[in-house]
Structures are given as structure tokens and as C-alpha cells.
mmCIF file of C-alpha atoms in Angstrom:
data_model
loop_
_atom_site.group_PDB
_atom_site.id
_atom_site.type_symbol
_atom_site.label_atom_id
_atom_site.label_comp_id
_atom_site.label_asym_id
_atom_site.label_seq_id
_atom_site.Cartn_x
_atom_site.Cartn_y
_atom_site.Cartn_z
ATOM 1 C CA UNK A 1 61.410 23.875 -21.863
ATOM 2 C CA UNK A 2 58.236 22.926 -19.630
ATOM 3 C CA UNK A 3 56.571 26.182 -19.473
ATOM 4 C CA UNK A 4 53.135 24.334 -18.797
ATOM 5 C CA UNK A 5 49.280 24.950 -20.067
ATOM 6 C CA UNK A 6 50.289 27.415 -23.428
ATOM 7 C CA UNK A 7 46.070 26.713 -24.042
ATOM 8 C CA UNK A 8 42.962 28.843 -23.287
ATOM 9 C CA UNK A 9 41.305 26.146 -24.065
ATOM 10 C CA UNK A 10 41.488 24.532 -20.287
ATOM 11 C CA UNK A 11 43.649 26.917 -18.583
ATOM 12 C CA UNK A 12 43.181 30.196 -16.733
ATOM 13 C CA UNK A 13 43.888 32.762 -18.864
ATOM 14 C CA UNK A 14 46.219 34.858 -17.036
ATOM 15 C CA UNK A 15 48.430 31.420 -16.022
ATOM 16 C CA UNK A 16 48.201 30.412 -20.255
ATOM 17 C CA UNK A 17 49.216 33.354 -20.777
ATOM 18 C CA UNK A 18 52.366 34.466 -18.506
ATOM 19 C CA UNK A 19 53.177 30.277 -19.373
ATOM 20 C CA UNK A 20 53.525 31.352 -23.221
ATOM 21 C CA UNK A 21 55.076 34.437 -22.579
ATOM 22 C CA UNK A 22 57.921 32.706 -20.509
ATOM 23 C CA UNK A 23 57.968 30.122 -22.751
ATOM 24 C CA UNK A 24 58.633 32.674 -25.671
ATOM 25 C CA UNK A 25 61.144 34.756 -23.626
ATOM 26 C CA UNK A 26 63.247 31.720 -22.919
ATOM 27 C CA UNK A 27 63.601 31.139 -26.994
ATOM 28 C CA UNK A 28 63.843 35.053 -27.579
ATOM 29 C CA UNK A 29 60.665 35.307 -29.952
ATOM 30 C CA UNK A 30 57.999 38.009 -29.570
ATOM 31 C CA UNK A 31 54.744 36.907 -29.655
ATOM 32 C CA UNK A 32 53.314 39.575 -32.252
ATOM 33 C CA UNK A 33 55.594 37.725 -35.021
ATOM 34 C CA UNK A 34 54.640 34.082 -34.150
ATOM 35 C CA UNK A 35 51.716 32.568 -36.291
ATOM 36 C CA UNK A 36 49.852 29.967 -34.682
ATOM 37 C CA UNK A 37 46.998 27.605 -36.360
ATOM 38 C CA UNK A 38 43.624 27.738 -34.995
ATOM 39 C CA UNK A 39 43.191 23.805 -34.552
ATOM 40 C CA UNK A 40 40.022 22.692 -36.215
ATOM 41 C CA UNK A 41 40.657 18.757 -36.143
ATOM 42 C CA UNK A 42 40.271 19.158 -40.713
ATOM 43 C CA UNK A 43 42.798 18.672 -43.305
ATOM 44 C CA UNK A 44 43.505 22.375 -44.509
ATOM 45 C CA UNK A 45 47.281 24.184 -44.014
ATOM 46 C CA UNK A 46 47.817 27.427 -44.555
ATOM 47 C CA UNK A 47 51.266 29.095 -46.719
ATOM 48 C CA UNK A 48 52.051 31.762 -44.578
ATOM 49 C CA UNK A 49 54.688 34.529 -44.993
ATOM 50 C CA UNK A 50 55.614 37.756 -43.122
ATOM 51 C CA UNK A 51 52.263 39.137 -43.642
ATOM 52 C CA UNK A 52 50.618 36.426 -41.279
ATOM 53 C CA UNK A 53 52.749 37.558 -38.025
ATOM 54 C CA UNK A 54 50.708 37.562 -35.112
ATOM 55 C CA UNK A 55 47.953 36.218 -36.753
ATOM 56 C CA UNK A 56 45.826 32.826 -35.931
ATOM 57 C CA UNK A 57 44.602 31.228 -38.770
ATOM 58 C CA UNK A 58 41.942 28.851 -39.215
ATOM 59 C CA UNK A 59 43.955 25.541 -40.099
ATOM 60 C CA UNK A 60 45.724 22.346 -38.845
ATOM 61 C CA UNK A 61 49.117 22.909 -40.554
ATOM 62 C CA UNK A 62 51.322 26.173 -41.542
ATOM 63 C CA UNK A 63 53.765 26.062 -44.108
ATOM 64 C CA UNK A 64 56.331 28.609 -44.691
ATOM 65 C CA UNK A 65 59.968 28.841 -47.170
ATOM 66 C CA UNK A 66 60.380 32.273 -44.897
ATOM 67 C CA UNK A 67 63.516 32.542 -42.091
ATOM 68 C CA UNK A 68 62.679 33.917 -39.339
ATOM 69 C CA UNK A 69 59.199 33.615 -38.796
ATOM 70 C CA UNK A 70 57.896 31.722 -35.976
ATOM 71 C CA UNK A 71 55.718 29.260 -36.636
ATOM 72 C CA UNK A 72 53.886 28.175 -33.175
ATOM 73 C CA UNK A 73 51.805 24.984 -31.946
ATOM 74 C CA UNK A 74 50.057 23.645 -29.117
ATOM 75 C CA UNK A 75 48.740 20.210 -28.850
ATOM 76 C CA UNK A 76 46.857 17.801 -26.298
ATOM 77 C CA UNK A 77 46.977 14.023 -27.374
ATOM 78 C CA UNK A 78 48.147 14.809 -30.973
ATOM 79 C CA UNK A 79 51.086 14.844 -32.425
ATOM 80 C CA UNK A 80 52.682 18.100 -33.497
ATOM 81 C CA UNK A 81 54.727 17.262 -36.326
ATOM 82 C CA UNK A 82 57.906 19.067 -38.367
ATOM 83 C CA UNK A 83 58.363 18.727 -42.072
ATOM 84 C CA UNK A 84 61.574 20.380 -43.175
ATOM 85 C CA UNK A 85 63.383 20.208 -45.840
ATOM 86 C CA UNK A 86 66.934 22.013 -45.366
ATOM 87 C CA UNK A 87 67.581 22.462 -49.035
ATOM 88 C CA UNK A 88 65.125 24.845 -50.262
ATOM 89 C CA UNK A 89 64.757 26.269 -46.597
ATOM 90 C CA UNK A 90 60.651 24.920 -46.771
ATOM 91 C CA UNK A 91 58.968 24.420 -43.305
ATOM 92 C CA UNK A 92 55.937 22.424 -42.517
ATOM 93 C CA UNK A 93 54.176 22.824 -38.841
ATOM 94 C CA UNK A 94 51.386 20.033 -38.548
ATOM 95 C CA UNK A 95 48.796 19.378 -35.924
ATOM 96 C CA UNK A 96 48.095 15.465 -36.450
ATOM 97 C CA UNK A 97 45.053 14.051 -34.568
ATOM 98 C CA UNK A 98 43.846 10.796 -35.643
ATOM 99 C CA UNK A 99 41.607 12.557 -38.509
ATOM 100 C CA UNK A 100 44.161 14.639 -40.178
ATOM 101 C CA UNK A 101 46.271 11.644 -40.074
ATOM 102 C CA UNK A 102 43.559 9.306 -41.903
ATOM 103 C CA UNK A 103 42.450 12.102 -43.792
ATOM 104 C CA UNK A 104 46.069 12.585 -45.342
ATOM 105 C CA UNK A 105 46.964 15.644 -43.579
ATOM 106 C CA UNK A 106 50.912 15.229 -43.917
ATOM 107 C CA UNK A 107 50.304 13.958 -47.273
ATOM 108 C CA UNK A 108 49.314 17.308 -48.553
ATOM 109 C CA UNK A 109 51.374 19.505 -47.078
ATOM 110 C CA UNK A 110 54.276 16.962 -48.464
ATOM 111 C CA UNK A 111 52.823 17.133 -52.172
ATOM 112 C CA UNK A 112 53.008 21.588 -51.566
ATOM 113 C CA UNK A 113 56.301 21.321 -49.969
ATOM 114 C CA UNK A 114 57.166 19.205 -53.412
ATOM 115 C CA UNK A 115 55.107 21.513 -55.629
ATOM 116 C CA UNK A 116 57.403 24.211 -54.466
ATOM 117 C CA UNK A 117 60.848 22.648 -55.562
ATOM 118 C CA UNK A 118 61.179 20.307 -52.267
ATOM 119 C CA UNK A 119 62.497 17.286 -53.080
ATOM 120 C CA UNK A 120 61.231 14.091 -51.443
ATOM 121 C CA UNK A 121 64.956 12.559 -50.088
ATOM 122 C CA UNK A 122 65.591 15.664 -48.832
ATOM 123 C CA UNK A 123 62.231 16.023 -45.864
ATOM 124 C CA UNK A 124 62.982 15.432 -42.844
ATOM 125 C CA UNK A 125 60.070 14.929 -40.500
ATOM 126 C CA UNK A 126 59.762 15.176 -36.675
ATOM 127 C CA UNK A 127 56.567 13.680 -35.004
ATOM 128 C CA UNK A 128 56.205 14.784 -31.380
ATOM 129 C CA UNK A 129 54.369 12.699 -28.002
ATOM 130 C CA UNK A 130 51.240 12.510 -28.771
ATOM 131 C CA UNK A 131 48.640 9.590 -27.065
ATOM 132 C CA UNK A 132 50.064 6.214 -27.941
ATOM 133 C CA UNK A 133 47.538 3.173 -29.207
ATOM 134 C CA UNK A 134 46.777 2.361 -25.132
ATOM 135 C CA UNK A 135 45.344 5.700 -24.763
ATOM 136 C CA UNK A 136 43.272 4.976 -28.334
ATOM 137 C CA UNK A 137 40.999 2.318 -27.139
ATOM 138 C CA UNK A 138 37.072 1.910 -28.419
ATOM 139 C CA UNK A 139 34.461 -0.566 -28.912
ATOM 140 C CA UNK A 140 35.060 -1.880 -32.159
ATOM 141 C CA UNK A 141 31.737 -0.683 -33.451
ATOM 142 C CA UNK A 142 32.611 2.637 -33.241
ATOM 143 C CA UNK A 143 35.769 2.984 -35.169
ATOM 144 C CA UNK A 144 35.691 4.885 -38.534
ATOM 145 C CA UNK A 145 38.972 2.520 -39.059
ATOM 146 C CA UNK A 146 37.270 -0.672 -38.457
ATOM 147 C CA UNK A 147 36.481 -1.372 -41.927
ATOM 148 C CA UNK A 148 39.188 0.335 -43.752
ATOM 149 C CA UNK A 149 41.772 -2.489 -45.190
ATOM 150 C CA UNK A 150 44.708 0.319 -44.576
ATOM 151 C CA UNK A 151 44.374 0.728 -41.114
ATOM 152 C CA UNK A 152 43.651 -3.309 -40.504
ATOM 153 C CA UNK A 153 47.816 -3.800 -38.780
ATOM 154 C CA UNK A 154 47.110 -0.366 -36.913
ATOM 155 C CA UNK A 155 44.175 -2.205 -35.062
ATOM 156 C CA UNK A 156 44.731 -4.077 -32.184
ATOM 157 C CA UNK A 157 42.698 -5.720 -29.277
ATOM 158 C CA UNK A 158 43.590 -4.836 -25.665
ATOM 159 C CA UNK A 159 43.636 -8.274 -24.011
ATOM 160 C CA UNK A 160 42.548 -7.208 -20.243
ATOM 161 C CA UNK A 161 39.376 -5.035 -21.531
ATOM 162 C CA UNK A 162 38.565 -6.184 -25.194
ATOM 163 C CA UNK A 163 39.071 -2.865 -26.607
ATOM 164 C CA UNK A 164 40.069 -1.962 -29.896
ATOM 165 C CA UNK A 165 43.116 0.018 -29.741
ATOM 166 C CA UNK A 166 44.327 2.455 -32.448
ATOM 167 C CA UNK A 167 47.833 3.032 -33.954
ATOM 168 C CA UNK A 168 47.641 6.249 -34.915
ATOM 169 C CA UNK A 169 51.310 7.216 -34.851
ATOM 170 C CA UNK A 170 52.048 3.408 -36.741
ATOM 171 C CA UNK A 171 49.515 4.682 -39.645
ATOM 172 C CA UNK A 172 51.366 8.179 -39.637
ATOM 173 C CA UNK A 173 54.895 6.526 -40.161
ATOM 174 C CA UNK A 174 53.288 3.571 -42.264
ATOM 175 C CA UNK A 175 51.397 6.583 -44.754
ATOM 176 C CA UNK A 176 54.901 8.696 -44.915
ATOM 177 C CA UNK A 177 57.353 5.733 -46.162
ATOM 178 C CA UNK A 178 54.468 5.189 -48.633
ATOM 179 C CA UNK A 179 54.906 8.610 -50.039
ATOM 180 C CA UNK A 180 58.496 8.165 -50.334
ATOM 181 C CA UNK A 181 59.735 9.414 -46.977
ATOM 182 C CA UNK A 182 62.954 7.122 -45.625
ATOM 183 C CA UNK A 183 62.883 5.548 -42.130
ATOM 184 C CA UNK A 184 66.092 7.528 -41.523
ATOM 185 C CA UNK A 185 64.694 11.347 -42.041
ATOM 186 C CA UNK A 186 61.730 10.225 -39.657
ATOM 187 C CA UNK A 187 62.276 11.006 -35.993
ATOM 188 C CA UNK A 188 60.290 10.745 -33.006
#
């Protein structure tokens, strides 16, 4: 499905919005039910049930144990990301920019999927595109990452400009197996 701009944000409204609307036809969802996050590049998540349909809540992740309820994203260069575990039915919709990924986004929304009876062998996460380290590039000096140990084999230089380039979707992966996540339930 390539519906196109589904983002006020730098679109004209009436083409972002007959774009989502075709885009939600084509999957047979009405738009009053979905629950979107409002995307405030932070660390919060919202648990969200029937009572949050249609609503926009000020967050970077939803997570939900309801069927039925559609859970809705839009992203630019991060990654939109799918924690679900199909045991207890527990769904986890995260929007992971470079600072909810070194701020340990995933990481709590993992620990309240496994407050809630999820069991760590049983996630399974999917990490959409989002901008790969070539499109992550910065004069050393400005990196928050630079001096962080952690994110030390996420740094790399770019040999025809000198620029630092970040691994953003490397730290991701690195930060999940380290929580217990297998290789094998991560796809992207």
C-alpha cells in the first residue's frame, strides 16, 4: 500500500487527507476508531483501550492487549516499530527516532508489555525503513553519542566527507538482544 503523504505536517491538507482515507479504505478501518500518537520525539507511550478511538494522544508509542483497535503511525526518517507478543494478544506501536532509541524507548514499552504477563521469548518485534547510518552523518562535535561508550561500534567515519555517521537502527537491534530479545523474533 503506497497511499503517499498520510502527514499535515508537509502536505496539503486536502491531498493528506483523501491519501489516509484511501489508505484506510483499502485495509477496511474507519478512521474514528484508529488511535494515532502525536509524535513528540520523548520517551512516553501511552496504554490505550477502546476508550482512546479516534483520539491523538500526546506520545511516541501506544500499547494496547485490545483486538480490534487500530493502532495508527506515520513516520519520516524513523523507524516505526511493532512489538507483539501473540500469546497474551499485547501490542506495542513505537515511533523510534534516534532519541527514543538512546533514550530507551523500546525498552520501556518491553518492561510494560512484561509487567502485564508478556513473556520475553515470546515478542516479536518489527522495525520498519527508517534513514540508514549514510543519511545520519555530523561533525563529530556535535553528537550527543560521541562520548557515550555504548554507542562507540554504532559510530562510524564516512571516508569521502569525514563525517561521523550514526547507527541508529545497529543500537536499536544491539539494545533489544540486550534485553533478552532473540535475533530470530527481530525483523526488518
Amino acid at each position: 500500500l503506497d497511499e503517499g503523504n498520510m502527514t499535515l505536517k508537509c502536505g496539503i491538507e486536502s491531498e493528506v487527507l483523501s491519501n489516509k482515507q484511501s489508505f484506510l479504505n483499502k485495509l477496511n478501518i474507519e478512521e474514528s476508531k484508529c488511535v494515532l500518537p502525536r509524535l513528540v520525539n520523548k520517551t512516553d507511550f501511552v496504554v490505550v483501550d477502546p476508550d482512546n478511538s479516534g483520539q491523538s494522544l500526546v506520545c511516541d508509542a501506544l500499547v494496547t492487549s485490545e483486538i480490534n483497535l487500530p493502532l495508527c503511525l506515520v513516520t519520516g526518517d524513523c523507524f516505526p516499530t511493532i512489538v507483539y507478543d501473540p500469546t497474551k494478544r499485547h501490542l506495542a506501536l513505537i515511533h523510534l527516532g534516534v532519541y527514543g532509541i538512546a533514550g530507551g524507548l523500546a525498552s520501556k514499552v518491553i518492561t510494560k508489555l512484561v509487567e502485564t504477563g508478556s513473556n520475553l521469548t515470546d515478542l516479536i518485534v518489527g522495525i520498519g525503513q527508517g534513514a540508514d547510518k549514510a543519511s545520519y552523518k555530523f561533525e563529530r562535535g556535535v553528537l550527543f553519542q560521541k562520548d557515550i561508550p555504548e554507542w562507540q561500534p554504532f559510530l562510524s567515519t564516512d571516508p569521502t566527507d569525514g563525517l561521523t555517521m550514526v547507527d541508529p537502527h545497529g543500537y536499536l537491534v544491539h539494545k533489544l538482544n540486550g534485553m533478552g530479545i532473540q535475533t530470530e523474533n527481530i525483523y526488518d
